[in-house]
Amino acid sequence: GAVVSQHPSWVICKSGTSVKIECRSLDFQATTMFWYRQFPKQSLMLMATSNEGSKATYEQGVEKDKFLINHASLTLSTLTVTSAHPEDSSFYICSARDGGAVSPPYNEQFFGPGTRLTVL
Amino acid sequence: AQSVTQPDIHITVSEGASLELRCNYSYGATPYLFWYVQSPGQGLQLLLKYFSGDTLVQGIKGFEAEFKRSQSSFNLRKPSVHWSDAAEYFCAVGAKGIDDSGAQKLVFGQGTRLTINP
């Protein structure tokens, strides 16, 4: 149980185009999903937190108009990188928190396998 | 703001040898601490977590970690490593939510890459 998938696993696009990445919780309802970015040989940096049915909360320094997040259902969140540029090339990872679980004081986040984005 | 430091970027040990990966955190309140493992092409997998109580926590795959408040540390250990343990290991701290069930953020350390010599 507690499986999170991401699609696509990798994508190559031209500079100036937009790319959408999907994050799905396969066997639980995720009231909260998180989007991270990981540069090569570096740590995961939280980009934004999305709650189902409401606007995402972005971390300081993350451009919300650049990285559009939609969490329209309890099992799906999408990250759209708009007008992508080479500096947006990175590994994007999502995680989901089981909204139905009651495991105080902290509900575990389950991570997807990541999406490798390369912008040419 | 909370932060996590993993002093060792890369560690190499021989198969069968013991392992200790270091993690130091900075957080004003009682931290929620985690160790994750990331294998190539796979998502992060939770090895173990500490919320409260016994400071020595057991995890999956034979790993354990000890919380030492006086040293602000949460080091990961394994008595005998296997070749399949080669991966990237991340220590993380989670902040308590406002209502204990809110969306808590995870702050990750830089990661330690573990290489196993045969």
PDB file of C-alpha atoms in Angstrom:
ATOM      1  CA  GLY A   1       0.000   0.000   0.000  1.00  0.00           C
ATOM      2  CA  ALA A   2       0.804   3.732   0.013  1.00  0.00           C
ATOM      3  CA  VAL A   3       2.109   3.906  -3.524  1.00  0.00           C
ATOM      4  CA  VAL A   4       2.731   7.176  -5.313  1.00  0.00           C
ATOM      5  CA  SER A   5       3.360   7.301  -9.029  1.00  0.00           C
ATOM      6  CA  GLN A   6       4.691  10.025 -11.271  1.00  0.00           C
ATOM      7  CA  HIS A   7       4.312  10.470 -14.973  1.00  0.00           C
ATOM      8  CA  PRO A   8       6.333  10.843 -17.033  1.00  0.00           C
ATOM      9  CA  SER A   9       9.479   9.369 -15.515  1.00  0.00           C
ATOM     10  CA  TRP A  10      11.573  11.489 -17.818  1.00  0.00           C
ATOM     11  CA  VAL A  11      10.901  14.222 -20.360  1.00  0.00           C
ATOM     12  CA  ILE A  12      12.968  16.261 -22.768  1.00  0.00           C
ATOM     13  CA  CYS A  13      11.561  19.485 -24.109  1.00  0.00           C
ATOM     14  CA  LYS A  14      12.624  22.543 -26.026  1.00  0.00           C
ATOM     15  CA  SER A  15      13.234  25.851 -24.330  1.00  0.00           C
ATOM     16  CA  GLY A  16      10.073  27.939 -24.137  1.00  0.00           C
ATOM     17  CA  THR A  17       7.636  25.067 -24.020  1.00  0.00           C
ATOM     18  CA  SER A  18       5.573  23.939 -21.042  1.00  0.00           C
ATOM     19  CA  VAL A  19       5.751  20.562 -19.396  1.00  0.00           C
ATOM     20  CA  LYS A  20       3.198  18.904 -17.129  1.00  0.00           C
ATOM     21  CA  ILE A  21       4.145  16.326 -14.527  1.00  0.00           C
ATOM     22  CA  GLU A  22       1.517  14.195 -12.809  1.00  0.00           C
ATOM     23  CA  CYS A  23       1.630  12.806  -9.302  1.00  0.00           C
ATOM     24  CA  ARG A  24      -0.902  10.186  -8.288  1.00  0.00           C
ATOM     25  CA  SER A  25      -1.614   8.408  -5.037  1.00  0.00           C
ATOM     26  CA  LEU A  26      -2.655   4.939  -6.158  1.00  0.00           C
ATOM     27  CA  ASP A  27      -4.182   3.390  -3.074  1.00  0.00           C
ATOM     28  CA  PHE A  28      -4.980   6.211  -0.692  1.00  0.00           C
ATOM     29  CA  GLN A  29      -6.478   9.658  -0.692  1.00  0.00           C
ATOM     30  CA  ALA A  30      -3.906  12.390  -0.479  1.00  0.00           C
ATOM     31  CA  THR A  31      -5.277  15.559   1.025  1.00  0.00           C
ATOM     32  CA  THR A  32      -1.818  17.067   0.842  1.00  0.00           C
ATOM     33  CA  MET A  33       0.870  16.661  -1.767  1.00  0.00           C
ATOM     34  CA  PHE A  34       4.335  18.130  -1.829  1.00  0.00           C
ATOM     35  CA  TRP A  35       6.579  18.990  -4.750  1.00  0.00           C
ATOM     36  CA  TYR A  36      10.351  18.850  -4.414  1.00  0.00           C
ATOM     37  CA  ARG A  37      13.204  19.652  -6.704  1.00  0.00           C
ATOM     38  CA  GLN A  38      16.522  17.839  -6.591  1.00  0.00           C
ATOM     39  CA  PHE A  39      19.648  18.989  -8.376  1.00  0.00           C
ATOM     40  CA  PRO A  40      22.382  16.454  -9.168  1.00  0.00           C
ATOM     41  CA  LYS A  41      24.170  15.254  -6.062  1.00  0.00           C
ATOM     42  CA  GLN A  42      22.144  17.637  -3.921  1.00  0.00           C
ATOM     43  CA  SER A  43      19.312  17.425  -1.492  1.00  0.00           C
ATOM     44  CA  LEU A  44      15.601  17.710  -2.041  1.00  0.00           C
ATOM     45  CA  MET A  45      14.274  21.230  -1.797  1.00  0.00           C
ATOM     46  CA  LEU A  46      10.603  21.729  -1.094  1.00  0.00           C
ATOM     47  CA  MET A  47       8.990  23.846  -3.783  1.00  0.00           C
ATOM     48  CA  ALA A  48       5.378  23.913  -2.723  1.00  0.00           C
ATOM     49  CA  THR A  49       2.657  22.276  -0.702  1.00  0.00           C
ATOM     50  CA  SER A  50      -0.696  21.635  -2.280  1.00  0.00           C
ATOM     51  CA  ASN A  51      -3.927  20.838  -0.532  1.00  0.00           C
ATOM     52  CA  GLU A  52      -6.808  19.332  -2.443  1.00  0.00           C
ATOM     53  CA  GLY A  53      -9.216  21.973  -3.635  1.00  0.00           C
ATOM     54  CA  SER A  54      -7.157  24.982  -2.621  1.00  0.00           C
ATOM     55  CA  LYS A  55      -4.253  27.001  -3.909  1.00  0.00           C
ATOM     56  CA  ALA A  56      -0.757  25.730  -3.405  1.00  0.00           C
ATOM     57  CA  THR A  57       1.581  27.292  -0.885  1.00  0.00           C
ATOM     58  CA  TYR A  58       4.943  28.059  -2.408  1.00  0.00           C
ATOM     59  CA  GLU A  59       8.255  28.196  -0.620  1.00  0.00           C
ATOM     60  CA  GLN A  60      10.203  31.418  -0.629  1.00  0.00           C
ATOM     61  CA  GLY A  61      12.020  31.956  -3.884  1.00  0.00           C
ATOM     62  CA  VAL A  62       9.831  29.637  -5.952  1.00  0.00           C
ATOM     63  CA  GLU A  63       8.005  31.399  -8.762  1.00  0.00           C
ATOM     64  CA  LYS A  64       4.360  30.421  -8.593  1.00  0.00           C
ATOM     65  CA  ASP A  65       3.694  31.635 -12.123  1.00  0.00           C
ATOM     66  CA  LYS A  66       6.539  29.505 -13.361  1.00  0.00           C
ATOM     67  CA  PHE A  67       5.612  26.344 -11.523  1.00  0.00           C
ATOM     68  CA  LEU A  68       1.852  25.901 -11.654  1.00  0.00           C
ATOM     69  CA  ILE A  69       0.423  23.375  -9.260  1.00  0.00           C
ATOM     70  CA  ASN A  70      -3.056  21.939  -9.424  1.00  0.00           C
ATOM     71  CA  HIS A  71      -4.475  19.519  -6.875  1.00  0.00           C
ATOM     72  CA  ALA A  72      -7.949  19.004  -8.241  1.00  0.00           C
ATOM     73  CA  SER A  73      -8.653  15.603  -6.724  1.00  0.00           C
ATOM     74  CA  LEU A  74      -7.634  13.546  -3.733  1.00  0.00           C
ATOM     75  CA  THR A  75      -5.455  11.330  -5.884  1.00  0.00           C
ATOM     76  CA  LEU A  76      -3.898  13.674  -8.408  1.00  0.00           C
ATOM     77  CA  SER A  77      -1.663  16.709  -8.326  1.00  0.00           C
ATOM     78  CA  THR A  78       0.042  18.214 -11.344  1.00  0.00           C
ATOM     79  CA  LEU A  79       3.077  20.433 -11.674  1.00  0.00           C
ATOM     80  CA  THR A  80       3.372  22.442 -14.869  1.00  0.00           C
ATOM     81  CA  VAL A  81       6.680  24.053 -15.667  1.00  0.00           C
ATOM     82  CA  THR A  82       5.750  26.948 -17.902  1.00  0.00           C
ATOM     83  CA  SER A  83       8.072  28.396 -20.527  1.00  0.00           C
ATOM     84  CA  ALA A  84      10.777  26.023 -19.470  1.00  0.00           C
ATOM     85  CA  HIS A  85      14.420  27.015 -19.768  1.00  0.00           C
ATOM     86  CA  PRO A  86      17.610  24.974 -19.391  1.00  0.00           C
ATOM     87  CA  GLU A  87      18.017  26.116 -15.790  1.00  0.00           C
ATOM     88  CA  ASP A  88      14.720  24.384 -15.006  1.00  0.00           C
ATOM     89  CA  SER A  89      16.315  21.046 -15.845  1.00  0.00           C
ATOM     90  CA  SER A  90      16.173  19.008 -12.689  1.00  0.00           C
ATOM     91  CA  PHE A  91      14.703  15.988 -10.961  1.00  0.00           C
ATOM     92  CA  TYR A  92      11.205  16.709  -9.683  1.00  0.00           C
ATOM     93  CA  ILE A  93       9.794  14.545  -6.916  1.00  0.00           C
ATOM     94  CA  CYS A  94       6.354  14.559  -5.417  1.00  0.00           C
ATOM     95  CA  SER A  95       5.144  13.121  -2.157  1.00  0.00           C
ATOM     96  CA  ALA A  96       1.687  12.551  -0.799  1.00  0.00           C
ATOM     97  CA  ARG A  97       0.304  12.470   2.689  1.00  0.00           C
ATOM     98  CA  ASP A  98      -2.481  10.070   3.504  1.00  0.00           C
ATOM     99  CA  GLY A  99      -5.396  12.213   4.572  1.00  0.00           C
ATOM    100  CA  GLY A 100      -7.331   9.238   5.834  1.00  0.00           C
ATOM    101  CA  ALA A 101      -4.633   7.969   8.117  1.00  0.00           C
ATOM    102  CA  VAL A 102      -4.653   8.864  11.744  1.00  0.00           C
ATOM    103  CA  SER A 103      -1.119   8.526  12.948  1.00  0.00           C
ATOM    104  CA  PRO A 104      -0.309  11.480  15.127  1.00  0.00           C
ATOM    105  CA  PRO A 105       1.802  13.350  15.637  1.00  0.00           C
ATOM    106  CA  TYR A 106       2.985  13.189  12.080  1.00  0.00           C
ATOM    107  CA  ASN A 107       1.452  11.631   9.014  1.00  0.00           C
ATOM    108  CA  GLU A 108       4.068  10.032   6.845  1.00  0.00           C
ATOM    109  CA  GLN A 109       4.767  11.316   3.358  1.00  0.00           C
ATOM    110  CA  PHE A 110       5.064   8.751   0.596  1.00  0.00           C
ATOM    111  CA  PHE A 111       7.325   9.631  -2.289  1.00  0.00           C
ATOM    112  CA  GLY A 112       6.979   9.131  -5.999  1.00  0.00           C
ATOM    113  CA  PRO A 113       9.880   7.861  -8.124  1.00  0.00           C
ATOM    114  CA  GLY A 114      10.599  11.289  -9.586  1.00  0.00           C
ATOM    115  CA  THR A 115      10.569  12.887 -13.029  1.00  0.00           C
ATOM    116  CA  ARG A 116      13.758  13.837 -14.826  1.00  0.00           C
ATOM    117  CA  LEU A 117      13.222  17.049 -16.826  1.00  0.00           C
ATOM    118  CA  THR A 118      15.764  18.121 -19.407  1.00  0.00           C
ATOM    119  CA  VAL A 119      15.231  21.401 -21.209  1.00  0.00           C
ATOM    120  CA  LEU A 120      17.255  21.860 -24.368  1.00  0.00           C
TER     121      LEU A 120
ATOM    122  CA  ALA B   1      14.201  27.627  10.893  1.00  0.00           C
ATOM    123  CA  GLN B   2      15.132  24.015  10.998  1.00  0.00           C
ATOM    124  CA  SER B   3      18.130  22.636   9.131  1.00  0.00           C
ATOM    125  CA  VAL B   4      19.857  19.308   8.686  1.00  0.00           C
ATOM    126  CA  THR B   5      23.535  18.633   8.098  1.00  0.00           C
ATOM    127  CA  GLN B   6      25.000  15.396   6.841  1.00  0.00           C
ATOM    128  CA  PRO B   7      28.757  15.930   7.119  1.00  0.00           C
ATOM    129  CA  ASP B   8      29.751  13.035   4.881  1.00  0.00           C
ATOM    130  CA  ILE B   9      28.976  13.432   1.193  1.00  0.00           C
ATOM    131  CA  HIS B  10      30.325  10.022   0.251  1.00  0.00           C
ATOM    132  CA  ILE B  11      31.217   6.974   2.314  1.00  0.00           C
ATOM    133  CA  THR B  12      32.719   3.708   1.143  1.00  0.00           C
ATOM    134  CA  VAL B  13      32.630   0.589   3.273  1.00  0.00           C
ATOM    135  CA  SER B  14      33.344  -3.042   2.632  1.00  0.00           C
ATOM    136  CA  GLU B  15      30.530  -5.542   2.482  1.00  0.00           C
ATOM    137  CA  GLY B  16      29.968  -6.997   5.910  1.00  0.00           C
ATOM    138  CA  ALA B  17      31.477  -4.023   7.699  1.00  0.00           C
ATOM    139  CA  SER B  18      29.554  -1.823  10.077  1.00  0.00           C
ATOM    140  CA  LEU B  19      28.154   1.514   9.001  1.00  0.00           C
ATOM    141  CA  GLU B  20      27.376   4.817  10.652  1.00  0.00           C
ATOM    142  CA  LEU B  21      25.983   7.790   8.756  1.00  0.00           C
ATOM    143  CA  ARG B  22      25.993  11.070  10.595  1.00  0.00           C
ATOM    144  CA  CYS B  23      23.165  13.560  10.845  1.00  0.00           C
ATOM    145  CA  ASN B  24      22.941  16.768  12.848  1.00  0.00           C
ATOM    146  CA  TYR B  25      19.862  18.914  13.015  1.00  0.00           C
ATOM    147  CA  SER B  26      18.930  22.368  14.140  1.00  0.00           C
ATOM    148  CA  TYR B  27      15.438  22.873  15.466  1.00  0.00           C
ATOM    149  CA  GLY B  28      14.099  24.748  18.440  1.00  0.00           C
ATOM    150  CA  ALA B  29      11.381  22.347  19.468  1.00  0.00           C
ATOM    151  CA  THR B  30      11.222  18.581  19.692  1.00  0.00           C
ATOM    152  CA  PRO B  31      12.085  17.380  16.218  1.00  0.00           C
ATOM    153  CA  TYR B  32      10.507  14.672  14.175  1.00  0.00           C
ATOM    154  CA  LEU B  33      13.468  12.919  12.557  1.00  0.00           C
ATOM    155  CA  PHE B  34      13.615  10.613   9.583  1.00  0.00           C
ATOM    156  CA  TRP B  35      16.054   8.637   7.515  1.00  0.00           C
ATOM    157  CA  TYR B  36      15.235   7.919   3.889  1.00  0.00           C
ATOM    158  CA  VAL B  37      17.059   5.882   1.277  1.00  0.00           C
ATOM    159  CA  GLN B  38      17.005   6.711  -2.423  1.00  0.00           C
ATOM    160  CA  SER B  39      18.069   4.149  -4.980  1.00  0.00           C
ATOM    161  CA  PRO B  40      18.576   5.100  -8.631  1.00  0.00           C
ATOM    162  CA  GLY B  41      15.287   5.349 -10.460  1.00  0.00           C
ATOM    163  CA  GLN B  42      13.279   4.832  -7.309  1.00  0.00           C
ATOM    164  CA  GLY B  43      11.502   7.108  -4.911  1.00  0.00           C
ATOM    165  CA  LEU B  44      12.572   7.802  -1.385  1.00  0.00           C
ATOM    166  CA  GLN B  45      11.859   4.987   1.011  1.00  0.00           C
ATOM    167  CA  LEU B  46      11.456   5.586   4.710  1.00  0.00           C
ATOM    168  CA  LEU B  47      13.966   3.603   6.766  1.00  0.00           C
ATOM    169  CA  LEU B  48      12.939   4.772  10.203  1.00  0.00           C
ATOM    170  CA  LYS B  49      11.575   7.693  12.158  1.00  0.00           C
ATOM    171  CA  TYR B  50      11.755   9.198  15.617  1.00  0.00           C
ATOM    172  CA  PHE B  51       8.927  11.105  17.228  1.00  0.00           C
ATOM    173  CA  SER B  52       9.383  10.557  20.950  1.00  0.00           C
ATOM    174  CA  GLY B  53      10.106   7.878  23.528  1.00  0.00           C
ATOM    175  CA  ASP B  54      12.933   5.406  23.191  1.00  0.00           C
ATOM    176  CA  THR B  55      15.855   7.221  21.638  1.00  0.00           C
ATOM    177  CA  LEU B  56      17.066   4.122  19.821  1.00  0.00           C
ATOM    178  CA  VAL B  57      14.746   3.351  16.951  1.00  0.00           C
ATOM    179  CA  GLN B  58      14.725   0.300  14.758  1.00  0.00           C
ATOM    180  CA  GLY B  59      13.936   0.489  11.098  1.00  0.00           C
ATOM    181  CA  ILE B  60      13.663  -1.684   8.060  1.00  0.00           C
ATOM    182  CA  LYS B  61      16.502  -3.557   6.394  1.00  0.00           C
ATOM    183  CA  GLY B  62      18.396  -3.909   9.660  1.00  0.00           C
ATOM    184  CA  PHE B  63      18.989  -0.189  10.187  1.00  0.00           C
ATOM    185  CA  GLU B  64      18.751   1.643  13.474  1.00  0.00           C
ATOM    186  CA  ALA B  65      19.267   5.218  14.573  1.00  0.00           C
ATOM    187  CA  GLU B  66      19.852   6.901  17.881  1.00  0.00           C
ATOM    188  CA  PHE B  67      18.492  10.303  18.826  1.00  0.00           C
ATOM    189  CA  LYS B  68      20.850  12.282  21.026  1.00  0.00           C
ATOM    190  CA  ARG B  69      19.319  15.557  22.049  1.00  0.00           C
ATOM    191  CA  SER B  70      22.496  16.834  23.722  1.00  0.00           C
ATOM    192  CA  GLN B  71      24.387  16.447  20.468  1.00  0.00           C
ATOM    193  CA  SER B  72      21.486  17.346  18.149  1.00  0.00           C
ATOM    194  CA  SER B  73      22.258  14.175  16.285  1.00  0.00           C
ATOM    195  CA  PHE B  74      20.359  11.305  14.742  1.00  0.00           C
ATOM    196  CA  ASN B  75      22.978   8.954  13.339  1.00  0.00           C
ATOM    197  CA  LEU B  76      22.050   5.936  11.269  1.00  0.00           C
ATOM    198  CA  ARG B  77      23.761   2.617  11.894  1.00  0.00           C
ATOM    199  CA  LYS B  78      23.866  -0.881  10.521  1.00  0.00           C
ATOM    200  CA  PRO B  79      26.040  -3.627  11.986  1.00  0.00           C
ATOM    201  CA  SER B  80      26.800  -5.355   8.701  1.00  0.00           C
ATOM    202  CA  VAL B  81      26.168  -3.824   5.293  1.00  0.00           C
ATOM    203  CA  HIS B  82      25.132  -5.690   2.183  1.00  0.00           C
ATOM    204  CA  TRP B  83      25.931  -4.766  -1.406  1.00  0.00           C
ATOM    205  CA  SER B  84      22.271  -3.900  -1.887  1.00  0.00           C
ATOM    206  CA  ASP B  85      22.621  -1.095   0.675  1.00  0.00           C
ATOM    207  CA  ALA B  86      24.530   1.007  -1.840  1.00  0.00           C
ATOM    208  CA  ALA B  87      22.339   4.088  -2.332  1.00  0.00           C
ATOM    209  CA  GLU B  88      21.859   7.698  -1.322  1.00  0.00           C
ATOM    210  CA  TYR B  89      20.750   8.287   2.256  1.00  0.00           C
ATOM    211  CA  PHE B  90      18.919  11.353   3.434  1.00  0.00           C
ATOM    212  CA  CYS B  91      18.272  12.554   6.943  1.00  0.00           C
ATOM    213  CA  ALA B  92      15.274  14.838   7.365  1.00  0.00           C
ATOM    214  CA  VAL B  93      13.538  16.818  10.059  1.00  0.00           C
ATOM    215  CA  GLY B  94       9.833  17.517  10.102  1.00  0.00           C
ATOM    216  CA  ALA B  95       8.233  20.487  11.744  1.00  0.00           C
ATOM    217  CA  LYS B  96       5.167  20.012  13.866  1.00  0.00           C
ATOM    218  CA  GLY B  97       1.990  21.340  12.290  1.00  0.00           C
ATOM    219  CA  ILE B  98      -0.194  23.932  13.888  1.00  0.00           C
ATOM    220  CA  ASP B  99      -2.920  21.438  14.708  1.00  0.00           C
ATOM    221  CA  ASP B 100      -0.775  18.325  14.828  1.00  0.00           C
ATOM    222  CA  SER B 101      -2.377  17.096  11.667  1.00  0.00           C
ATOM    223  CA  GLY B 102      -1.562  19.903   9.327  1.00  0.00           C
ATOM    224  CA  ALA B 103       0.796  19.633   6.428  1.00  0.00           C
ATOM    225  CA  GLN B 104       4.196  19.378   7.964  1.00  0.00           C
ATOM    226  CA  LYS B 105       7.236  20.175   5.886  1.00  0.00           C
ATOM    227  CA  LEU B 106      10.293  18.030   5.628  1.00  0.00           C
ATOM    228  CA  VAL B 107      13.724  19.604   5.521  1.00  0.00           C
ATOM    229  CA  PHE B 108      16.376  17.309   4.098  1.00  0.00           C
ATOM    230  CA  GLY B 109      20.091  17.085   4.594  1.00  0.00           C
ATOM    231  CA  GLN B 110      22.464  17.078   1.663  1.00  0.00           C
ATOM    232  CA  GLY B 111      22.549  13.311   1.490  1.00  0.00           C
ATOM    233  CA  THR B 112      25.310  10.738   1.895  1.00  0.00           C
ATOM    234  CA  ARG B 113      26.161   8.446  -0.978  1.00  0.00           C
ATOM    235  CA  LEU B 114      27.076   4.989   0.234  1.00  0.00           C
ATOM    236  CA  THR B 115      29.320   2.776  -1.871  1.00  0.00           C
ATOM    237  CA  ILE B 116      29.923  -0.852  -0.927  1.00  0.00           C
ATOM    238  CA  ASN B 117      33.167  -2.570  -1.800  1.00  0.00           C
ATOM    239  CA  PRO B 118      32.859  -6.306  -2.446  1.00  0.00           C
TER     240      PRO B 118
END
